[in-house]
């Protein structure tokens, strides 16, 4: 079952996001799904919110997210954000172009 994952990064900005993306993609950037080595990502959006930054993703399954967490979790910890807990909800409907 697809899941919707939201990461709120209080006090963070685009700089942290860009640093995480740079490390996750080994410096390739993230402009297409192939840039993320872990399969299962359906959609990704990120942007500023009051007091921080938010990333919202749709993953094919909780297992796919867990596999990806092995990549980005240590990166967030290394950057001092090990305590970030995403909000995860089951997706009722996912529409992609």
Short mmCIF file of C-alpha atoms in Angstrom, two decimals:
data_model
loop_
_atom_site.label_atom_id
_atom_site.label_comp_id
_atom_site.label_asym_id
_atom_site.label_seq_id
_atom_site.Cartn_x
_atom_site.Cartn_y
_atom_site.Cartn_z
CA UNK A 1 0.00 0.00 0.00
CA UNK A 2 1.31 3.45 -0.89
CA UNK A 3 2.12 5.82 1.95
CA UNK A 4 2.40 9.60 2.25
CA UNK A 5 5.41 10.78 4.23
CA UNK A 6 5.91 14.31 5.54
CA UNK A 7 9.16 15.52 7.05
CA UNK A 8 8.98 18.82 8.91
CA UNK A 9 12.41 20.34 9.55
CA UNK A 10 11.93 23.09 12.16
CA UNK A 11 14.55 25.80 12.02
CA UNK A 12 16.00 24.38 8.81
CA UNK A 13 16.08 25.89 5.38
CA UNK A 14 16.89 25.11 1.82
CA UNK A 15 20.58 24.80 2.66
CA UNK A 16 19.98 21.69 4.81
CA UNK A 17 17.69 20.21 2.17
CA UNK A 18 20.24 20.82 -0.59
CA UNK A 19 23.01 19.28 1.53
CA UNK A 20 20.95 16.14 2.21
CA UNK A 21 20.04 15.82 -1.48
CA UNK A 22 23.68 16.28 -2.46
CA UNK A 23 24.73 13.45 -0.14
CA UNK A 24 21.85 11.12 -0.99
CA UNK A 25 22.57 11.46 -4.72
CA UNK A 26 26.37 11.49 -4.44
CA UNK A 27 26.41 15.02 -5.85
CA UNK A 28 24.26 14.30 -8.91
CA UNK A 29 21.33 16.41 -7.73
CA UNK A 30 17.72 15.32 -7.75
CA UNK A 31 15.81 16.11 -10.93
CA UNK A 32 14.56 12.61 -11.82
CA UNK A 33 13.67 9.47 -9.90
CA UNK A 34 16.75 7.64 -11.16
CA UNK A 35 18.87 10.07 -9.09
CA UNK A 36 17.67 8.31 -5.92
CA UNK A 37 19.17 4.84 -5.77
CA UNK A 38 16.40 3.28 -3.68
CA UNK A 39 13.33 2.20 -5.69
CA UNK A 40 9.76 2.90 -4.69
CA UNK A 41 9.57 6.70 -4.66
CA UNK A 42 6.41 7.88 -6.45
CA UNK A 43 6.56 11.63 -5.79
CA UNK A 44 8.68 14.20 -3.98
CA UNK A 45 8.07 17.87 -3.19
CA UNK A 46 9.96 20.21 -0.87
CA UNK A 47 9.70 23.82 0.13
CA UNK A 48 9.82 26.41 2.88
CA UNK A 49 7.15 26.69 5.58
CA UNK A 50 6.85 29.06 8.53
CA UNK A 51 9.79 28.29 10.80
CA UNK A 52 11.42 25.63 8.66
CA UNK A 53 11.28 23.41 5.63
CA UNK A 54 8.93 20.58 4.62
CA UNK A 55 9.43 17.52 2.43
CA UNK A 56 6.42 15.47 1.33
CA UNK A 57 6.81 12.20 -0.52
CA UNK A 58 4.70 9.30 -1.69
CA UNK A 59 6.32 5.85 -1.49
CA UNK A 60 5.02 2.57 -2.95
CA UNK A 61 5.18 0.98 0.51
CA UNK A 62 6.45 1.37 4.05
CA UNK A 63 9.14 -1.18 3.19
CA UNK A 64 10.42 0.99 0.34
CA UNK A 65 10.63 3.98 2.68
CA UNK A 66 12.43 1.89 5.31
CA UNK A 67 15.02 0.82 2.73
CA UNK A 68 15.58 4.46 1.74
CA UNK A 69 15.81 5.49 5.40
CA UNK A 70 19.00 3.44 5.63
CA UNK A 71 20.49 5.93 3.17
CA UNK A 72 19.15 9.28 4.39
CA UNK A 73 18.85 8.52 8.12
CA UNK A 74 22.60 8.49 8.78
CA UNK A 75 22.97 11.63 6.67
CA UNK A 76 20.40 13.51 8.77
CA UNK A 77 22.09 12.24 11.94
CA UNK A 78 25.48 13.41 10.69
CA UNK A 79 23.97 16.86 10.06
CA UNK A 80 22.52 17.03 13.59
CA UNK A 81 18.92 16.12 12.76
CA UNK A 82 18.68 12.53 13.98
CA UNK A 83 15.52 13.33 15.95
CA UNK A 84 13.31 14.06 12.94
CA UNK A 85 10.30 11.75 12.91
CA UNK A 86 8.19 11.83 9.75
CA UNK A 87 4.42 11.78 9.72
CA UNK A 88 3.32 8.71 7.76
CA UNK A 89 -0.23 8.04 6.62
CA UNK A 90 -1.70 5.48 4.24
CA UNK A 91 -2.48 6.93 0.82
CA UNK A 92 -6.11 6.69 -0.17
CA UNK A 93 -5.46 7.95 -3.69
CA UNK A 94 -2.32 8.83 -5.66
CA UNK A 95 -2.49 10.48 -9.07
CA UNK A 96 0.63 11.13 -11.12
CA UNK A 97 1.05 12.73 -14.50
#
